[in-house]
mmCIF file with all atom_site columns, C-alpha atoms in Angstrom:
data_model
loop_
_atom_site.group_PDB
_atom_site.id
_atom_site.type_symbol
_atom_site.label_atom_id
_atom_site.label_alt_id
_atom_site.label_comp_id
_atom_site.label_asym_id
_atom_site.label_entity_id
_atom_site.label_seq_id
_atom_site.pdbx_PDB_ins_code
_atom_site.Cartn_x
_atom_site.Cartn_y
_atom_site.Cartn_z
_atom_site.occupancy
_atom_site.B_iso_or_equiv
_atom_site.pdbx_formal_charge
_atom_site.auth_seq_id
_atom_site.auth_comp_id
_atom_site.auth_asym_id
_atom_site.auth_atom_id
_atom_site.pdbx_PDB_model_num
ATOM 1   C CA . GLN S 1 1   ? 133.344 40.082 148.278 1.00 85.00 ? 12  GLN S CA 1
ATOM 2   C CA . VAL S 1 2   ? 134.848 42.054 151.126 1.00 87.00 ? 13  VAL S CA 1
ATOM 3   C CA . ARG S 1 3   ? 138.024 40.757 152.741 1.00 90.00 ? 14  ARG S CA 1
ATOM 4   C CA . MET S 1 4   ? 140.307 42.364 155.242 1.00 95.00 ? 15  MET S CA 1
ATOM 5   C CA . VAL S 1 5   ? 143.928 42.474 154.125 1.00 97.00 ? 16  VAL S CA 1
ATOM 6   C CA . GLU S 1 6   ? 146.603 42.546 156.810 1.00 98.00 ? 17  GLU S CA 1
ATOM 7   C CA . SER S 1 7   ? 150.321 43.010 156.211 1.00 98.00 ? 18  SER S CA 1
ATOM 8   C CA . GLY S 1 8   ? 153.546 43.907 157.969 1.00 98.00 ? 19  GLY S CA 1
ATOM 9   C CA . GLY S 1 9   ? 154.168 40.786 160.009 1.00 98.00 ? 20  GLY S CA 1
ATOM 10  C CA . ASP S 1 10  ? 157.673 39.388 160.201 1.00 98.00 ? 21  ASP S CA 1
ATOM 11  C CA . LEU S 1 11  ? 160.207 37.513 162.303 1.00 98.00 ? 22  LEU S CA 1
ATOM 12  C CA . VAL S 1 12  ? 161.887 39.868 164.760 1.00 98.00 ? 23  VAL S CA 1
ATOM 13  C CA . GLN S 1 13  ? 164.023 39.600 167.850 1.00 98.00 ? 24  GLN S CA 1
ATOM 14  C CA . ALA S 1 14  ? 162.665 40.440 171.271 1.00 98.00 ? 25  ALA S CA 1
ATOM 15  C CA . GLY S 1 15  ? 162.712 44.184 171.796 1.00 98.00 ? 26  GLY S CA 1
ATOM 16  C CA . GLY S 1 16  ? 162.156 44.876 168.121 1.00 98.00 ? 27  GLY S CA 1
ATOM 17  C CA . SER S 1 17  ? 159.324 46.749 166.422 1.00 98.00 ? 28  SER S CA 1
ATOM 18  C CA . LEU S 1 18  ? 156.832 46.147 163.650 1.00 98.00 ? 29  LEU S CA 1
ATOM 19  C CA . ARG S 1 19  ? 154.001 48.142 162.120 1.00 98.00 ? 30  ARG S CA 1
ATOM 20  C CA . LEU S 1 20  ? 151.017 46.168 160.912 1.00 98.00 ? 31  LEU S CA 1
ATOM 21  C CA . SER S 1 21  ? 148.648 47.556 158.312 1.00 98.00 ? 32  SER S CA 1
ATOM 22  C CA . CYS S 1 22  ? 145.043 46.681 157.589 1.00 97.00 ? 33  CYS S CA 1
ATOM 23  C CA . THR S 1 23  ? 142.895 47.680 154.659 1.00 97.00 ? 34  THR S CA 1
ATOM 24  C CA . ALA S 1 24  ? 139.882 46.399 152.745 1.00 94.00 ? 35  ALA S CA 1
ATOM 25  C CA . SER S 1 25  ? 138.418 46.880 149.315 1.00 83.00 ? 36  SER S CA 1
ATOM 26  C CA . ARG S 1 26  ? 134.804 48.051 148.992 1.00 89.00 ? 37  ARG S CA 1
ATOM 27  C CA . LEU S 1 27  ? 134.569 48.733 152.726 1.00 94.00 ? 38  LEU S CA 1
ATOM 28  C CA . PRO S 1 28  ? 135.083 52.240 154.134 1.00 94.00 ? 39  PRO S CA 1
ATOM 29  C CA . LEU S 1 29  ? 136.866 51.513 157.382 1.00 95.00 ? 40  LEU S CA 1
ATOM 30  C CA . ASP S 1 30  ? 136.105 54.973 158.755 1.00 94.00 ? 41  ASP S CA 1
ATOM 31  C CA . ASP S 1 31  ? 132.464 53.905 159.071 1.00 95.00 ? 42  ASP S CA 1
ATOM 32  C CA . TYR S 1 32  ? 133.427 51.542 161.889 1.00 96.00 ? 43  TYR S CA 1
ATOM 33  C CA . ALA S 1 33  ? 135.278 51.056 165.097 1.00 97.00 ? 44  ALA S CA 1
ATOM 34  C CA . MET S 1 34  ? 138.265 48.915 164.173 1.00 97.00 ? 45  MET S CA 1
ATOM 35  C CA . GLY S 1 35  ? 139.956 46.197 166.144 1.00 97.00 ? 46  GLY S CA 1
ATOM 36  C CA . TRP S 1 36  ? 143.158 44.192 166.010 1.00 98.00 ? 47  TRP S CA 1
ATOM 37  C CA . TYR S 1 37  ? 143.040 40.584 167.170 1.00 98.00 ? 48  TYR S CA 1
ATOM 38  C CA . ARG S 1 38  ? 145.602 37.813 167.445 1.00 98.00 ? 49  ARG S CA 1
ATOM 39  C CA . GLN S 1 39  ? 145.615 34.065 167.641 1.00 98.00 ? 50  GLN S CA 1
ATOM 40  C CA . ALA S 1 40  ? 148.513 31.915 168.743 1.00 96.00 ? 51  ALA S CA 1
ATOM 41  C CA . PRO S 1 41  ? 148.631 28.171 167.935 1.00 92.00 ? 52  PRO S CA 1
ATOM 42  C CA . GLY S 1 42  ? 146.316 26.258 170.220 1.00 94.00 ? 53  GLY S CA 1
ATOM 43  C CA . GLU S 1 43  ? 144.865 29.440 171.662 1.00 96.00 ? 54  GLU S CA 1
ATOM 44  C CA . GLU S 1 44  ? 141.615 31.320 171.139 1.00 96.00 ? 55  GLU S CA 1
ATOM 45  C CA . ARG S 1 45  ? 141.595 34.563 169.209 1.00 95.00 ? 56  ARG S CA 1
ATOM 46  C CA . GLU S 1 46  ? 141.908 37.543 171.547 1.00 95.00 ? 57  GLU S CA 1
ATOM 47  C CA . GLY S 1 47  ? 141.350 41.239 171.143 1.00 96.00 ? 58  GLY S CA 1
ATOM 48  C CA . VAL S 1 48  ? 144.570 43.238 171.233 1.00 97.00 ? 59  VAL S CA 1
ATOM 49  C CA . SER S 1 49  ? 143.432 46.774 170.581 1.00 97.00 ? 60  SER S CA 1
ATOM 50  C CA . PHE S 1 50  ? 140.544 48.739 169.176 1.00 97.00 ? 61  PHE S CA 1
ATOM 51  C CA . MET S 1 51  ? 139.779 52.293 168.196 1.00 96.00 ? 62  MET S CA 1
ATOM 52  C CA . THR S 1 52  ? 136.345 53.874 168.065 1.00 94.00 ? 63  THR S CA 1
ATOM 53  C CA . ARG S 1 53  ? 134.972 55.195 164.815 1.00 93.00 ? 64  ARG S CA 1
ATOM 54  C CA . SER S 1 54  ? 135.818 58.762 165.792 1.00 91.00 ? 65  SER S CA 1
ATOM 55  C CA . GLY S 1 55  ? 139.323 57.757 166.759 1.00 88.00 ? 66  GLY S CA 1
ATOM 56  C CA . ARG S 1 56  ? 138.946 59.559 170.077 1.00 90.00 ? 67  ARG S CA 1
ATOM 57  C CA . ALA S 1 57  ? 138.987 56.423 172.221 1.00 92.00 ? 68  ALA S CA 1
ATOM 58  C CA . THR S 1 58  ? 141.307 53.462 172.164 1.00 94.00 ? 69  THR S CA 1
ATOM 59  C CA . TYR S 1 59  ? 141.639 50.266 174.138 1.00 95.00 ? 70  TYR S CA 1
ATOM 60  C CA . TYR S 1 60  ? 144.592 47.952 174.685 1.00 96.00 ? 71  TYR S CA 1
ATOM 61  C CA . LEU S 1 61  ? 145.010 44.500 176.137 1.00 95.00 ? 72  LEU S CA 1
ATOM 62  C CA . PRO S 1 62  ? 146.829 45.113 179.442 1.00 95.00 ? 73  PRO S CA 1
ATOM 63  C CA . SER S 1 63  ? 149.829 43.064 178.331 1.00 97.00 ? 74  SER S CA 1
ATOM 64  C CA . VAL S 1 64  ? 150.419 45.370 175.327 1.00 98.00 ? 75  VAL S CA 1
ATOM 65  C CA . GLU S 1 65  ? 149.497 48.680 176.961 1.00 97.00 ? 76  GLU S CA 1
ATOM 66  C CA . GLY S 1 66  ? 152.349 51.154 176.521 1.00 97.00 ? 77  GLY S CA 1
ATOM 67  C CA . ARG S 1 67  ? 153.990 49.058 173.785 1.00 98.00 ? 78  ARG S CA 1
ATOM 68  C CA . PHE S 1 68  ? 151.348 48.976 171.024 1.00 98.00 ? 79  PHE S CA 1
ATOM 69  C CA . THR S 1 69  ? 149.592 51.911 169.390 1.00 98.00 ? 80  THR S CA 1
ATOM 70  C CA . ILE S 1 70  ? 146.564 51.722 167.130 1.00 98.00 ? 81  ILE S CA 1
ATOM 71  C CA . SER S 1 71  ? 145.917 54.445 164.587 1.00 96.00 ? 82  SER S CA 1
ATOM 72  C CA . ARG S 1 72  ? 143.981 55.024 161.406 1.00 95.00 ? 83  ARG S CA 1
ATOM 73  C CA . ASP S 1 73  ? 144.490 56.951 158.179 1.00 95.00 ? 84  ASP S CA 1
ATOM 74  C CA . ASN S 1 74  ? 141.047 57.454 156.697 1.00 92.00 ? 85  ASN S CA 1
ATOM 75  C CA . ALA S 1 75  ? 142.436 58.951 153.494 1.00 94.00 ? 86  ALA S CA 1
ATOM 76  C CA . ARG S 1 76  ? 144.228 55.660 152.858 1.00 96.00 ? 87  ARG S CA 1
ATOM 77  C CA . ASN S 1 77  ? 141.398 53.514 154.261 1.00 96.00 ? 88  ASN S CA 1
ATOM 78  C CA . THR S 1 78  ? 144.006 51.887 156.480 1.00 97.00 ? 89  THR S CA 1
ATOM 79  C CA . VAL S 1 79  ? 144.335 51.002 160.151 1.00 97.00 ? 90  VAL S CA 1
ATOM 80  C CA . TYR S 1 80  ? 147.732 50.465 161.736 1.00 98.00 ? 91  TYR S CA 1
ATOM 81  C CA . LEU S 1 81  ? 149.123 48.723 164.771 1.00 98.00 ? 92  LEU S CA 1
ATOM 82  C CA . GLN S 1 82  ? 152.541 49.962 165.815 1.00 98.00 ? 93  GLN S CA 1
ATOM 83  C CA . MET S 1 83  ? 154.177 47.331 167.988 1.00 98.00 ? 94  MET S CA 1
ATOM 84  C CA . ASN S 1 84  ? 157.277 48.215 169.994 1.00 98.00 ? 95  ASN S CA 1
ATOM 85  C CA . ASP S 1 85  ? 159.336 46.275 172.522 1.00 98.00 ? 96  ASP S CA 1
ATOM 86  C CA . LEU S 1 86  ? 158.014 43.014 171.147 1.00 98.00 ? 97  LEU S CA 1
ATOM 87  C CA . ARG S 1 87  ? 158.131 39.938 173.355 1.00 98.00 ? 98  ARG S CA 1
ATOM 88  C CA . PRO S 1 88  ? 158.075 36.227 172.504 1.00 97.00 ? 99  PRO S CA 1
ATOM 89  C CA . GLU S 1 89  ? 154.560 36.033 173.977 1.00 97.00 ? 100 GLU S CA 1
ATOM 90  C CA . ASP S 1 90  ? 153.380 38.440 171.252 1.00 98.00 ? 101 ASP S CA 1
ATOM 91  C CA . THR S 1 91  ? 153.996 35.698 168.687 1.00 98.00 ? 102 THR S CA 1
ATOM 92  C CA . ALA S 1 92  ? 150.695 35.061 166.904 1.00 98.00 ? 103 ALA S CA 1
ATOM 93  C CA . ARG S 1 93  ? 148.802 35.628 163.706 1.00 98.00 ? 104 ARG S CA 1
ATOM 94  C CA . TYR S 1 94  ? 147.289 39.117 163.750 1.00 98.00 ? 105 TYR S CA 1
ATOM 95  C CA . TYR S 1 95  ? 143.960 40.063 162.205 1.00 98.00 ? 106 TYR S CA 1
ATOM 96  C CA . CYS S 1 96  ? 141.925 43.231 161.903 1.00 97.00 ? 107 CYS S CA 1
ATOM 97  C CA . ALA S 1 97  ? 138.177 43.632 161.715 1.00 97.00 ? 108 ALA S CA 1
ATOM 98  C CA . PRO S 1 98  ? 135.401 46.184 161.900 1.00 97.00 ? 109 PRO S CA 1
ATOM 99  C CA . CYS S 1 99  ? 133.905 45.803 165.339 1.00 96.00 ? 110 CYS S CA 1
ATOM 100 C CA . GLY S 1 100 ? 131.160 46.961 167.639 1.00 95.00 ? 111 GLY S CA 1
ATOM 101 C CA . VAL S 1 101 ? 132.022 48.285 171.084 1.00 91.00 ? 112 VAL S CA 1
ATOM 102 C CA . VAL S 1 102 ? 130.461 46.243 173.858 1.00 91.00 ? 113 VAL S CA 1
ATOM 103 C CA . GLU S 1 103 ? 130.212 47.333 177.477 1.00 89.00 ? 114 GLU S CA 1
ATOM 104 C CA . SER S 1 104 ? 130.058 44.610 180.092 1.00 87.00 ? 115 SER S CA 1
ATOM 105 C CA . SER S 1 105 ? 130.662 44.132 183.790 1.00 90.00 ? 116 SER S CA 1
ATOM 106 C CA . THR S 1 106 ? 134.265 43.136 182.983 1.00 83.00 ? 117 THR S CA 1
ATOM 107 C CA . GLY S 1 107 ? 134.962 46.204 180.906 1.00 85.00 ? 118 GLY S CA 1
ATOM 108 C CA . ARG S 1 108 ? 134.826 47.341 177.315 1.00 87.00 ? 119 ARG S CA 1
ATOM 109 C CA . SER S 1 109 ? 135.553 45.170 174.273 1.00 91.00 ? 120 SER S CA 1
ATOM 110 C CA . CYS S 1 110 ? 135.002 45.352 170.539 1.00 94.00 ? 121 CYS S CA 1
ATOM 111 C CA . SER S 1 111 ? 133.184 42.436 168.975 1.00 93.00 ? 122 SER S CA 1
ATOM 112 C CA . PRO S 1 112 ? 133.865 41.699 165.280 1.00 93.00 ? 123 PRO S CA 1
ATOM 113 C CA . LEU S 1 113 ? 130.826 42.633 163.199 1.00 94.00 ? 124 LEU S CA 1
ATOM 114 C CA . PHE S 1 114 ? 131.256 40.572 160.040 1.00 91.00 ? 125 PHE S CA 1
ATOM 115 C CA . PRO S 1 115 ? 132.742 37.083 160.519 1.00 86.00 ? 126 PRO S CA 1
ATOM 116 C CA . SER S 1 116 ? 132.776 36.507 156.773 1.00 89.00 ? 127 SER S CA 1
ATOM 117 C CA . TYR S 1 117 ? 135.191 39.410 156.304 1.00 90.00 ? 128 TYR S CA 1
ATOM 118 C CA . TRP S 1 118 ? 138.113 37.832 158.182 1.00 92.00 ? 129 TRP S CA 1
ATOM 119 C CA . GLY S 1 119 ? 141.303 37.986 156.157 1.00 93.00 ? 130 GLY S CA 1
ATOM 120 C CA . GLN S 1 120 ? 144.289 35.683 156.240 1.00 96.00 ? 131 GLN S CA 1
ATOM 121 C CA . GLY S 1 121 ? 146.051 37.703 158.879 1.00 97.00 ? 132 GLY S CA 1
ATOM 122 C CA . THR S 1 122 ? 149.735 38.458 159.127 1.00 98.00 ? 133 THR S CA 1
ATOM 123 C CA . GLN S 1 123 ? 152.216 36.373 161.109 1.00 98.00 ? 134 GLN S CA 1
ATOM 124 C CA . VAL S 1 124 ? 154.289 37.982 163.830 1.00 98.00 ? 135 VAL S CA 1
ATOM 125 C CA . THR S 1 125 ? 157.051 35.843 165.293 1.00 98.00 ? 136 THR S CA 1
ATOM 126 C CA . VAL S 1 126 ? 159.244 37.168 168.076 1.00 98.00 ? 137 VAL S CA 1
ATOM 127 C CA . SER S 1 127 ? 162.408 35.253 168.922 1.00 97.00 ? 138 SER S CA 1
ATOM 128 C CA . SER S 1 128 ? 164.013 35.417 172.336 1.00 94.00 ? 139 SER S CA 1
#
């Protein structure tokens, strides 16, 4: 059974940095666009960043633009999210997923393809 495995979350002070990692067994991540999502308590899951399959295009939630960077290492079957200048409002559980790019009147997003593949996520807590 395929499951995404996220790691790298931690408790950090505001202004700090973390690098999240995402991998999966029996699923070649370079076959897909990949997205990072987060969910804070009492909130809906939101897309944070995604990268197209080719890696040539990336998208960021406006509130993380310039602070977060998504990347992928196909040789390691791993996708990363480098998070700098963290803020308390970044506190959430972070998940990764293969996704499909969707164009709409409000812009471009990346919709998770396989709901059954969600992993347990990794907790990021930013203290003020």
